[in-house]
Coordinates of C-alpha atoms and ligand atoms in Angstrom, one line a residue:
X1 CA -2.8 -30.0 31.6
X2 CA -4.4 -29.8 35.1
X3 CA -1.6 -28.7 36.9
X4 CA -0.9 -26.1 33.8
X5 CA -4.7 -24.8 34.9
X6 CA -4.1 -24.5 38.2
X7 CA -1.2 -23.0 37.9
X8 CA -2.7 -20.0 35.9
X9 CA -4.2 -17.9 38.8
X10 CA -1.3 -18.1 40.8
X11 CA 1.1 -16.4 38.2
X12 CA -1.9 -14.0 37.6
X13 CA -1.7 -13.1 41.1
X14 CA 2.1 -13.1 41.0
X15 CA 1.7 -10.6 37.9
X16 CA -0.3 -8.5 39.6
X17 CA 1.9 -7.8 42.5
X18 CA 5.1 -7.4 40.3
X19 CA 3.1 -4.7 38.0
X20 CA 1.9 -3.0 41.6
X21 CA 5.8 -3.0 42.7
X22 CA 7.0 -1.7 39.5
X23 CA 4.1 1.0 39.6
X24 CA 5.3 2.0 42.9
X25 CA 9.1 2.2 42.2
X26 CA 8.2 3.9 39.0
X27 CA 5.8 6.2 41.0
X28 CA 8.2 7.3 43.3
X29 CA 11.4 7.6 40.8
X30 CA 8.6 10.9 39.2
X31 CA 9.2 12.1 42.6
X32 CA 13.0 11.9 42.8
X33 CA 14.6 12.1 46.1
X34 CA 16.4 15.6 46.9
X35 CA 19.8 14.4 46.2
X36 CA 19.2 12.8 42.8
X37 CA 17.3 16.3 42.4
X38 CA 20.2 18.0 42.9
X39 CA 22.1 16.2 40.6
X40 CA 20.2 17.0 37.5
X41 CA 22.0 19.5 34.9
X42 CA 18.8 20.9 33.5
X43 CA 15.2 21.1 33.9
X44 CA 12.5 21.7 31.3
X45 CA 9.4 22.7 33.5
X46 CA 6.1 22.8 32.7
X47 CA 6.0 21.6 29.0
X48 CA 3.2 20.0 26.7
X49 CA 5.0 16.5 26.5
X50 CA 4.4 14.8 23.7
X51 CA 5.8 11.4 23.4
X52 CA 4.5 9.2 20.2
X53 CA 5.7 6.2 22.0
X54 CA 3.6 5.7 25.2
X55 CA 0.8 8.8 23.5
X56 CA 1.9 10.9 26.3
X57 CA 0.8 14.3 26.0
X58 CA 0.6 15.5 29.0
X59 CA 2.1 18.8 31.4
X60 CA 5.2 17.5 32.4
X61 CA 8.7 18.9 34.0
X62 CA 11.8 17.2 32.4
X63 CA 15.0 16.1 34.2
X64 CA 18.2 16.0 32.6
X65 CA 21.7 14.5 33.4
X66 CA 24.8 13.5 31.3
X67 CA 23.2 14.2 28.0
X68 CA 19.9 11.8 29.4
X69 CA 16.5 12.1 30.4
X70 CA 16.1 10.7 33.4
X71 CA 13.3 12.0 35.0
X72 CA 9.2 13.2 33.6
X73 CA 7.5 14.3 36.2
X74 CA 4.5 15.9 37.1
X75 CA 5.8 17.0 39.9
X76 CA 8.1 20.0 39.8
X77 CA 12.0 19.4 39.5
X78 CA 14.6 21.2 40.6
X79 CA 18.0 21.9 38.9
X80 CA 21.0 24.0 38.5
X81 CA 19.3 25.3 35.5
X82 CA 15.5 25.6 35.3
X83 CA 14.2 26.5 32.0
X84 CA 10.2 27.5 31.9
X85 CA 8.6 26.1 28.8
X86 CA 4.9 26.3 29.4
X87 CA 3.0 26.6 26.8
X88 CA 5.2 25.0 24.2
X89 CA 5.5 21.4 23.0
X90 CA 8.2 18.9 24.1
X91 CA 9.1 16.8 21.6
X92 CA 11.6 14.0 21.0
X93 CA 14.4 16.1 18.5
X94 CA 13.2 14.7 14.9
X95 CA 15.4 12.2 13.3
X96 CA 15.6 13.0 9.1
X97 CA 16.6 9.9 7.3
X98 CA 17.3 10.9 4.6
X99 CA 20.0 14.6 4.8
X100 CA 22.1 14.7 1.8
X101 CA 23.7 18.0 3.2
X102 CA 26.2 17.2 6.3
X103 CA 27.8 20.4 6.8
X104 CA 28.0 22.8 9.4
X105 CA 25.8 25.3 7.2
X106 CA 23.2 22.7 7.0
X107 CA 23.3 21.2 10.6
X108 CA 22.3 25.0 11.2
X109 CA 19.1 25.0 9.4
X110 CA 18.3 21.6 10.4
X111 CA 18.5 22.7 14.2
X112 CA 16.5 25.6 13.6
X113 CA 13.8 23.0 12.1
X114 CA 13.9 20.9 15.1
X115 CA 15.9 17.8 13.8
X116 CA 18.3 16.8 16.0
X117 CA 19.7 14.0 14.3
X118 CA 20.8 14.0 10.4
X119 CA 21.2 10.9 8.6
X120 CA 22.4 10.5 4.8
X121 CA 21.0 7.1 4.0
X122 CA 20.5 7.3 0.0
X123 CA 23.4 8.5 -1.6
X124 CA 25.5 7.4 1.1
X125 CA 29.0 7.1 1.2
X126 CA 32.0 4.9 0.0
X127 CA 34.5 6.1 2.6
X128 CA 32.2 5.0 5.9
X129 CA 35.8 5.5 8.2
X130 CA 36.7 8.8 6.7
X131 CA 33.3 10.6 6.6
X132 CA 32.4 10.0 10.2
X133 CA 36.0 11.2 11.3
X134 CA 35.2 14.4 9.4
X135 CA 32.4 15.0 11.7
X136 CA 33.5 13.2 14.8
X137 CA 33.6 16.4 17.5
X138 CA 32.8 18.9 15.0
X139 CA 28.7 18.5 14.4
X140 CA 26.2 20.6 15.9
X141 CA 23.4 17.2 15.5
X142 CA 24.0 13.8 15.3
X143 CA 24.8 12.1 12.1
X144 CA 25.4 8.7 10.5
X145 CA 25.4 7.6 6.8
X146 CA 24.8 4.3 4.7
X147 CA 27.5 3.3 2.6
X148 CA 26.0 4.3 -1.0
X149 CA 25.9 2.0 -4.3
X150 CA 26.3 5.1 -6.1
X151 CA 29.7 7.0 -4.5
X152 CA 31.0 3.1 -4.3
X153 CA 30.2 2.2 -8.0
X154 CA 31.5 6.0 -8.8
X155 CA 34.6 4.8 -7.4
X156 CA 35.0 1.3 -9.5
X157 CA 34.4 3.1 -12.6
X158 CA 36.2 6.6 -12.3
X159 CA 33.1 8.9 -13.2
X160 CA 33.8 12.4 -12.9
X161 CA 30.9 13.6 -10.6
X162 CA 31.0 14.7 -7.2
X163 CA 28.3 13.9 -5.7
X164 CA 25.7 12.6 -8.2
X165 CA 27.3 10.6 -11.5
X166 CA 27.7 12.1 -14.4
X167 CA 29.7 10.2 -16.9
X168 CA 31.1 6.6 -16.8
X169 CA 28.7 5.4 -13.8
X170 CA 25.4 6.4 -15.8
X171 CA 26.7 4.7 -19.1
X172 CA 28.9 1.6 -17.9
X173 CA 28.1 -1.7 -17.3
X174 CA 30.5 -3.2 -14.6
X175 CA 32.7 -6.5 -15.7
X176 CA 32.4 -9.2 -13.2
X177 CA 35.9 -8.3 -11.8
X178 CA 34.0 -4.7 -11.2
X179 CA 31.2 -6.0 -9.7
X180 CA 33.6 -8.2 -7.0
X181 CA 35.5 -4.6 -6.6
X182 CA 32.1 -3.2 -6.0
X183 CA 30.9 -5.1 -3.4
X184 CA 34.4 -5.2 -1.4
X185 CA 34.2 -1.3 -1.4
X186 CA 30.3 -1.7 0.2
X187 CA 31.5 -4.5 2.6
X188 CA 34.4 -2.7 4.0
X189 CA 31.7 0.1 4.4
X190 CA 29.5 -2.0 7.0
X191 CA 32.3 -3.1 8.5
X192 CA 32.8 0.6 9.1
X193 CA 30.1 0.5 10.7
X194 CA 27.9 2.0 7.9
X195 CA 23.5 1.9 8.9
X196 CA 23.0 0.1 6.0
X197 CA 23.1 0.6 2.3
X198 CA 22.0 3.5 -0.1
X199 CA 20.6 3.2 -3.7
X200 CA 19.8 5.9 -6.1
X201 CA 19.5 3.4 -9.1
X202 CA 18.3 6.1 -11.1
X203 CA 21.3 7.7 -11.3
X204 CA 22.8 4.3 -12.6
X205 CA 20.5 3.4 -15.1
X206 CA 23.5 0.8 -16.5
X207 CA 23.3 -0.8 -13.1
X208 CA 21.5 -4.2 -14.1
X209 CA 19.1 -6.1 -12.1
X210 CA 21.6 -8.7 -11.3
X211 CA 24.0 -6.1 -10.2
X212 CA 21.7 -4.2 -7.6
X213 CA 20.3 -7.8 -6.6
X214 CA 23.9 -8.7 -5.3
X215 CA 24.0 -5.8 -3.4
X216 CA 20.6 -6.5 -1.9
X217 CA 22.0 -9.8 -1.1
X218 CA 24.8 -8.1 0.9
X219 CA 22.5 -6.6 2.7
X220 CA 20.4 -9.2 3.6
X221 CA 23.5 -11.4 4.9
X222 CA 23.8 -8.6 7.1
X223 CA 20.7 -8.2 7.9
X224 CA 20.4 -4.9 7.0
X225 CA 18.1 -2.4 5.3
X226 CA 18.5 -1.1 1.4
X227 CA 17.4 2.9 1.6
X228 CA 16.4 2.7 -2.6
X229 CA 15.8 5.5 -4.9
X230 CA 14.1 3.4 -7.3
X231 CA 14.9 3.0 -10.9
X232 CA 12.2 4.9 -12.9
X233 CA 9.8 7.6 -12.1
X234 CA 6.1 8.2 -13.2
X235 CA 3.5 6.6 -14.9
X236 CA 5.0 5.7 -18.4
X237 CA 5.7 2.4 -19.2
X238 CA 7.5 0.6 -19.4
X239 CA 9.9 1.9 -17.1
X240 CA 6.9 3.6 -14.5
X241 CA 7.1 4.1 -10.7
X242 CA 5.3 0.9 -10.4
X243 CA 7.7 -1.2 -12.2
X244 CA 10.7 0.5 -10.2
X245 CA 9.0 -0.9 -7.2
X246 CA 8.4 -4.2 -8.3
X247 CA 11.8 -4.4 -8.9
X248 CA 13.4 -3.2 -5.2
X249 CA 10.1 -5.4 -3.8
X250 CA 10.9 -8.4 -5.4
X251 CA 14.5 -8.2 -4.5
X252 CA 13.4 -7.6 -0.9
X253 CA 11.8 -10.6 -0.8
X254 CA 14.2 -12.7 -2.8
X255 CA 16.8 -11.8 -0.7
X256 CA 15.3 -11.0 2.7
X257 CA 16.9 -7.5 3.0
X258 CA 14.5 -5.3 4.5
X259 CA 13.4 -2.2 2.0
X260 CA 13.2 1.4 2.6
X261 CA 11.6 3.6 -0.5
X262 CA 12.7 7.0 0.1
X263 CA 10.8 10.3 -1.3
X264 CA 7.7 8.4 -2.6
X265 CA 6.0 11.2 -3.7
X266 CA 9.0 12.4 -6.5
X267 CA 9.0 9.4 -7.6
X268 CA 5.6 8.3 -7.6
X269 CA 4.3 11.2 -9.1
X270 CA 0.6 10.4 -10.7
X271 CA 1.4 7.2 -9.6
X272 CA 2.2 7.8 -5.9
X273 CA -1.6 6.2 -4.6
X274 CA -0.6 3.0 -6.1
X275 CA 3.0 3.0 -4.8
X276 CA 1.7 3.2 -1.4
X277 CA -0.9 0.2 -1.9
X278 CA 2.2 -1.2 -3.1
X279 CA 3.9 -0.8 0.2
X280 CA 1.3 -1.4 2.2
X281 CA 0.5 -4.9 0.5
X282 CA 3.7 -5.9 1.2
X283 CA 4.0 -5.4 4.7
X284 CA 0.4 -6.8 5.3
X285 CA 1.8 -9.9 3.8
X286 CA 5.1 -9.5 6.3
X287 CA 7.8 -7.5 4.5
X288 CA 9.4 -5.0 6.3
X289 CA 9.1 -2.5 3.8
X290 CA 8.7 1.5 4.6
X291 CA 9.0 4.8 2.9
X292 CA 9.1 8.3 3.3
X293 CA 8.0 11.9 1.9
X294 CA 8.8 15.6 2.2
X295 CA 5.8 18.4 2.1
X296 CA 6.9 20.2 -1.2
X297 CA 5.3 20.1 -4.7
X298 CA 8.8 20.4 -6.2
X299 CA 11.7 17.8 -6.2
X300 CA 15.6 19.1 -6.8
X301 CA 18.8 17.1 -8.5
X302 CA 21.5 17.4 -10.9
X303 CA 20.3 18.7 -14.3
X304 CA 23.9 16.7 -15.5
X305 CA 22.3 13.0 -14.1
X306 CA 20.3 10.5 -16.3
X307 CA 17.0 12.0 -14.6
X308 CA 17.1 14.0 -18.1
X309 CA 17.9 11.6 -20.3
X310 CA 15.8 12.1 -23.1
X311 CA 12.0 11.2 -22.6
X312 CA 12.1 13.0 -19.4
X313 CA 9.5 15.8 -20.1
X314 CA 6.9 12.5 -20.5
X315 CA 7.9 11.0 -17.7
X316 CA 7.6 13.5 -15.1
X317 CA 4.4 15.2 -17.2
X318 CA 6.1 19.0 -17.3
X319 CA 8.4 20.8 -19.2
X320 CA 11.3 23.3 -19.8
X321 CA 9.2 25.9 -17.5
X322 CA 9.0 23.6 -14.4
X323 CA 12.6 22.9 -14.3
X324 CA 14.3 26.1 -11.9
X325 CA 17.8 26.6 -11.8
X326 CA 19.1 26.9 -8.1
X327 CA 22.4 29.4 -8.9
X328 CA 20.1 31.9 -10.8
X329 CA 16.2 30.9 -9.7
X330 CA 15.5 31.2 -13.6
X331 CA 12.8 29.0 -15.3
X332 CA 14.2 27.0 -18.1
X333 CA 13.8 27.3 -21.9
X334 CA 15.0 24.5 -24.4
X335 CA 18.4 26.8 -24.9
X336 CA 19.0 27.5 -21.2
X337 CA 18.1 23.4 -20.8
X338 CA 21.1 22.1 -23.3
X339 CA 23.4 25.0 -21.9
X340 CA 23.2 24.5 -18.1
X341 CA 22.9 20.7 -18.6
X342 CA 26.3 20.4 -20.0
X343 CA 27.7 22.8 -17.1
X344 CA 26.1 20.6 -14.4
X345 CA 24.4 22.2 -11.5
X346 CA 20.9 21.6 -9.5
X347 CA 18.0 22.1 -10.3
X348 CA 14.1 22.1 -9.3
X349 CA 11.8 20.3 -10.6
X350 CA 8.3 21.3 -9.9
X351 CA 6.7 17.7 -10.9
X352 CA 4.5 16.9 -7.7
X353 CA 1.1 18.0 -7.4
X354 CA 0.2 19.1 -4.3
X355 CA -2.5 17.0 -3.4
X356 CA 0.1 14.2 -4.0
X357 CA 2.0 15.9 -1.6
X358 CA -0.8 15.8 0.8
X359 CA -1.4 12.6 0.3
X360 CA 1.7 11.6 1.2
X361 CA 2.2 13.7 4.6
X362 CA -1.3 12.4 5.8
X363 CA -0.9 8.6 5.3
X364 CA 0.2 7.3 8.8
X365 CA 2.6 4.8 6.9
X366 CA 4.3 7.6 5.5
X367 CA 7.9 8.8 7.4
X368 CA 9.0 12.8 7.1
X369 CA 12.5 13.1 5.6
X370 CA 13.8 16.1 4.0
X371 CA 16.2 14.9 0.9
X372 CA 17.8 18.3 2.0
X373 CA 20.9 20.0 0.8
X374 CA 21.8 23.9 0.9
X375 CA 24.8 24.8 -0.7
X376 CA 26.1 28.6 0.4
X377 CA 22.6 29.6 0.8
X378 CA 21.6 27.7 -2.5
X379 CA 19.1 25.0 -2.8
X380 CA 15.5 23.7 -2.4
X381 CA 13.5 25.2 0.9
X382 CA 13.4 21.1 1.9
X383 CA 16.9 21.6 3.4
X384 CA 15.1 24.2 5.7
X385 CA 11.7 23.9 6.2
X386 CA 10.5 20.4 6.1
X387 CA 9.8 19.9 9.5
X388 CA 8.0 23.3 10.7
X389 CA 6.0 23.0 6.9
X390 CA 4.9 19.9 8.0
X391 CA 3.6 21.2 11.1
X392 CA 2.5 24.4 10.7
X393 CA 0.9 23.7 7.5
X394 CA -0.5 20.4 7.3
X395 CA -1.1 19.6 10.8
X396 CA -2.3 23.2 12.3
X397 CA -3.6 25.1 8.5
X398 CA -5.0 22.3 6.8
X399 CA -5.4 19.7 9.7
X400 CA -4.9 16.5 7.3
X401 CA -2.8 15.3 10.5
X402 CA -2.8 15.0 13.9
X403 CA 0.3 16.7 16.1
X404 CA 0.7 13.3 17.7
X405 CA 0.6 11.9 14.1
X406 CA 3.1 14.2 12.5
X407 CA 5.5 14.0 15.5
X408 CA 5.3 10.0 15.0
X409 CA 6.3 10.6 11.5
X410 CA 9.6 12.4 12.4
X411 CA 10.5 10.7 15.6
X412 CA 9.2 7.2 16.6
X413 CA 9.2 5.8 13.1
X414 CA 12.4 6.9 11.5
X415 CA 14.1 5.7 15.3
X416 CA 12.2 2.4 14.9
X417 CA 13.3 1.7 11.1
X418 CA 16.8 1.9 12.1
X419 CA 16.8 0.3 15.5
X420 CA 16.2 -3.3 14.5
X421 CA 19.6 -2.8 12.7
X422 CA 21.3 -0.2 15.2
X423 CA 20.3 -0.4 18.5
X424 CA 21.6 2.8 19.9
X425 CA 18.4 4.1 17.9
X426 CA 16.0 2.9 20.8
X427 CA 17.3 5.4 22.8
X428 CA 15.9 8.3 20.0
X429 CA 12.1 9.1 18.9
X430 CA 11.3 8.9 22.2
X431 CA 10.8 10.9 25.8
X432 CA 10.9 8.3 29.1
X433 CA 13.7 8.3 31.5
X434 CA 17.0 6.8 29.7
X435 CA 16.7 8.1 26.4
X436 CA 19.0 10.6 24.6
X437 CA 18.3 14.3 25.9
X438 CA 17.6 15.1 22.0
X439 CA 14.7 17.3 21.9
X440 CA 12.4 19.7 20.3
X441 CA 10.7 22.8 21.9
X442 CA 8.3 24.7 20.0
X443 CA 5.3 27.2 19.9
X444 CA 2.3 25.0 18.2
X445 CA 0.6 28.0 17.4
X446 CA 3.5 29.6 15.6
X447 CA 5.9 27.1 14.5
X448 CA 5.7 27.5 10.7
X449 CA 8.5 27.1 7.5
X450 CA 10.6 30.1 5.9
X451 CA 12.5 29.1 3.2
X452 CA 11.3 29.0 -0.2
X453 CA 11.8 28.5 -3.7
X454 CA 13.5 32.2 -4.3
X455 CA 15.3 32.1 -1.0
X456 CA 15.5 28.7 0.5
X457 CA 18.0 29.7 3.2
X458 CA 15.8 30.9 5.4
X459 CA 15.5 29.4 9.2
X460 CA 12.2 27.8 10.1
X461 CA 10.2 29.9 13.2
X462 CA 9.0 28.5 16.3
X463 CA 11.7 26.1 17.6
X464 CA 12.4 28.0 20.9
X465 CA 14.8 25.2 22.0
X466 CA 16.0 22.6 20.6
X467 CA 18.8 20.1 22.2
X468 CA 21.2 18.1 21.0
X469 CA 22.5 14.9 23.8
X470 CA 21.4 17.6 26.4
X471 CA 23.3 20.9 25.1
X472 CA 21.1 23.5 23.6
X473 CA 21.8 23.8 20.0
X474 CA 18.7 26.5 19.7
X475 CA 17.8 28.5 22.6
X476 CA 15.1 31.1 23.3
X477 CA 14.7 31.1 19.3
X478 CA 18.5 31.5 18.1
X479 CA 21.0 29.1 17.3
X480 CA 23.7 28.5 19.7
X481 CA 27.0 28.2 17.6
X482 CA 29.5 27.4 19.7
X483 CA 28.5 24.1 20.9
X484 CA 29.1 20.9 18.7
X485 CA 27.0 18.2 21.0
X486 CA 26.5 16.0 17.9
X487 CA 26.9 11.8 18.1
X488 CA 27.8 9.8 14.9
X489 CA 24.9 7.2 14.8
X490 CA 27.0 4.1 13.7
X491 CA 26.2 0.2 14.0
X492 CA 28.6 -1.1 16.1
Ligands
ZN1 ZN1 16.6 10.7 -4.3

C-alpha cells in the first residue's frame, strides 16, 4: 500500500512530461514542415471549424491528402490547391442513417444537403453482396446498408412488393422451416458484411414476437445493433407507440442486441414525449438504446402496406384530407383512398404536429436522419432538405438548437452508433488529423431547405462545398457530377 503511495507522484510527474511531449509534437505537426506542406492535395483556408467531437470551433486552415485530413492549423497551409472558405462553416460531411433512396438521383440531393455519407439501415436489404456491388465505383457519397427483416422475409414468402410488402409478407405467418430460411437469408447478410439489421415490423404485422425476438437474438450473437420501425404507431391501445416500444425494449434487453428506434416522431405521434422518456430510462439504466428524427410535420409510405389497415384514421388522429398522393400532390377523399390503395403508390401523411417535430430536433438524445427517397423528382421534401431545414430553421429561425448541437446530431452521433460495430466509422463525424476528408461547407447565415411538399426535388441552398473522401462533390454551390468518390461503409 506504501509503496503504491509513493509511487503516485512519480507517475504524476511522468504524466506530465509525456502530455508536455505530446503537446509539443502535436504543436509542431499544426505547423507542418515545408515538404509535408507540399505534399498536401488541398487546402481549405480560413474556415469556422466546427468539430462536435473535441467542441472546436475555431478559424482554422485544413490540410488534405489521399482522401485524409491531416493537418488543422491555425497557421496558414499551403497546397497545390488553396480554396478560401472564410466566413463559412467547416463541418464533418453529415452521416444520414437512415436513406431509403440509393440512387444516383438521390446521392445528388443528398450532397447538395451536406450528407456525405448515406446509409439504408431500416428496410435494408436481403442481397448485402449484390447491393454494395451495384454501387461499388459508381456513388457520388458513401453508402452501406443493414440486411433488412422485411426484403429477407419478402423473400421466404414470395410477396409481390418491391420495396415495401404488400401481399403474403403482411398476412403470413412463417412455418418453422420459414423461419430457419429466414434467418439463413439475414446471416448470410452479415456475413456480407451487412451494419447490422433493419426492422420495419409494421409492415409485417404477422411477424410474431417470437419471430422478431430470434432475429434480435441474431443480432445480439453478433453483437450488433437492430435499426426497428416499431410495430404500432400512436396513442391507441392496445397496439400504441408505447407498447411498440416495450416490445423492441424488452427484446433489447433479453437478448442483449443493442436498439436503434428510427423516426420517433412518425411513430410516436401524441405519444412521442413518452417514447423519449422511454429511451432515455433505458439507457440511464445501461441499454444502448438510441433514436432518431427528421424536421417535417408530415411522414410518407406506401398507401398498399398494413400502415392502412383499417383503424388507421384513429390511430394516426387524421383523415382522408391529410393523406397526399406523391404522383399527383392531390389530397385524398374516401373514393380516391380505396382507388389509389389498390394501385399502390406513396403517399404523405401529414400526422405530426409540429411542436412534436420540434420536440424532437431539440432533444440532444435525438439523431437527424432523413427516411428519404425521391423517385424521378417525386417524393417527400425529407429526401432533400433535412439537413439545411434543420439548420436553417431550427437552429438559426427558431434557435431551439445550438449549431454545435445540431451538427452533433448529424455527424458525431450517427458515426458513434455505428462505430462500436464498424470501426471504419471512427474515422467519420469528426475533423482532427486522420479522419476521412468528408466534409461540409456552408454559409450559416443562408443555408436553408428547398424542397417541399408540391415540389420536393428541389436542392437545399447554402452548401458551398461539400466533399466526399477528399473530392468535391459540391463546389462553389453546384454539384460536381462527374466524380463518384463514394466508399461502401461495410463491417469487415
Ligand atoms: Zn420507417
Amino acid at each position: 500500500m506504501l509503496s503504491l503511495f509513493r509511487g503516485r507522484p512519480g507517475l504524476a510527474t511522468w504524466g506530465g512530461l509525456v502530455v508536455l511531449i505530446v503537446t509539443v509534437i502535436l504543436a509542431s505537426a499544426n505547423r507542418l514542415a515545408p515538404a509535408q506542406v507540399q505534399d498536401l492535395d488541398l487546402v481549405l483556408a480560413g474556415g469556422r471549424v466546427m468539430d462536435p467531437e473535441s467542441g472546436l470551433d475555431s478559424v482554422r486552415s485544413i490540410g488534405i491528402r489521399r482522401g485524409k485530413v491531416v493537418a488543422v492549423s491555425s497557421e496558414p497551409l499551403t497546397a497545390r490547391t488553396v480554396v478560401d472558405v472564410r466566413g463559412l462553416v467547416v463541418s464533418p460531411g453529415f452521416i444520414d442513417l437512415h436513406s431509403h433512396g440509393q440512387t444516383d438521383e438521390n446521392y445528388r440531393f443528398k450532397a447538395m444537403d451536406g450528407v456525405t455519407t448515406a446509409l439504408e439501415m431500416e428496410v435494408g436489404t436481403a442481397e448485402v453482396a449484390t447491393w454494395y456491388a451495384q454501387r461499388d465505383g459508381k456513388s457520388l457519397v458513401n453508402f452501406g446498408a443493414t440486411v433488412g427483416h422485411i426484403p429477407s422475409r419478402m423473400a421466404v414468402v414470395g410477396d409481390k412488393g418491391d420495396f415495401l410488402p404488400r401481399d403474403e409478407a403482411i398476412r403470413r405467418r412463417l412455418t418453422d422451416a420459414e423461419q430457419q430460411r429466414l434467418l439463413a437469408i439475414m446471416r448470410r447478410g452479415l456475413d456480407e458484411g451487412a451494419l447490422g439489421i433493419g426492422f420495419g415490423i409494421a409492415y409485417v404485422p404477422a411477424a410474431t414476437r417470437k419471430e422478431i425476438l430470434d432475429v434480435f437474438e441474431l443480432a445480439a450473437e453478433r453483437g450488433l445493433a437492430c435499426f426497428v420501425h416499431l410495430r404500432s404507431h400512436g396513442a391507441v391501445e392496445p397496439g400504441s407507440a408505447i407498447e411498440a416500444a416495450q416490445e423492441a425494449i424488452a427484446d433489447a434487453v433479453a437478448t442483449g442486441a443493442s436498439l436503434h428506434i428510427v423516426h420517433v416522431t412518425s411513430t410516436g405521434l401524441s405519444q412521442t414525449a413518452t417514447l423519449l422518456r422511454m429511451i432515455d430510462g433505458a439507457r440511464k439504466h445501461g441499454l444502448d438504446v438510441t433514436t432518431e428524427a427528421y424536421p417535417y410535420t408530415a411522414a410518407m409510405t406506401g398507401l398498399e402496406t398494413a400502415i392502412f389497415d383499417d383503424g388507421w384514421q384513429e390511430k394516426m388522429g387524421i383523415g382522408y384530407k391529410e393523406l397526399q398522393w406523391v404522383a399527383t400532390g392531390e389530397r385524398l377523399t374516401a373514393e380516391s383512398f380505396a382507388r389509389y390503395r389498390k394501385l399502390g403508390g406513396m403517399v404523405v401523411i401529414h400526422s405530426i404536429p409540429e411542436e412534436i417535430a420540434r420536440l424532437a430536433v431539440a432533444n440532444p438524445m435525438v439523431m437527424i436522419a432523413s427516411d428519404g427517397i425521391i423517385t424521378s423528382g417525386k417524393g417527400h421534401p425529407r429526401g432533400a432538405g433535412t439537413y439545411a431545414r434543420v439548420l436553417g430553421r431550427y437552429v438559426r429561425q427558431q434557435q431551439v438548437l445550438t449549431l454545435m448541437d445540431g451538427l452533433r446530431k448529424m455527424t458525431l452521433m450517427p458515426a458513434e452508433r455505428l462505430a462500436r460495430t464498424t470501426p471504419s466509422m471512427s474515422t467519420k463525424g469528426r475533423i482532427k488529423a486522420g479522419v476521412d476528408a468528408d466534409l461540409a461547407i456552408f454559409d450559416p447565415a443562408r443555408v436553408i431547405d428547398r424542397a417541399t411538399f408540391e415540389n420536393p426535388a428541389q436542392y437545399s441552398e447554402g452548401f458551398v462545398h461539400v466533399l466526399v473522401n477528399g473530392v468535391f462533390v459540391v463546389r462553389d454551390g453546384k454539384l460536381v457530377e462527374s466524380v463518384k468518390p463514394g466508399s461502401p461503409i461495410r463491417r469487415r
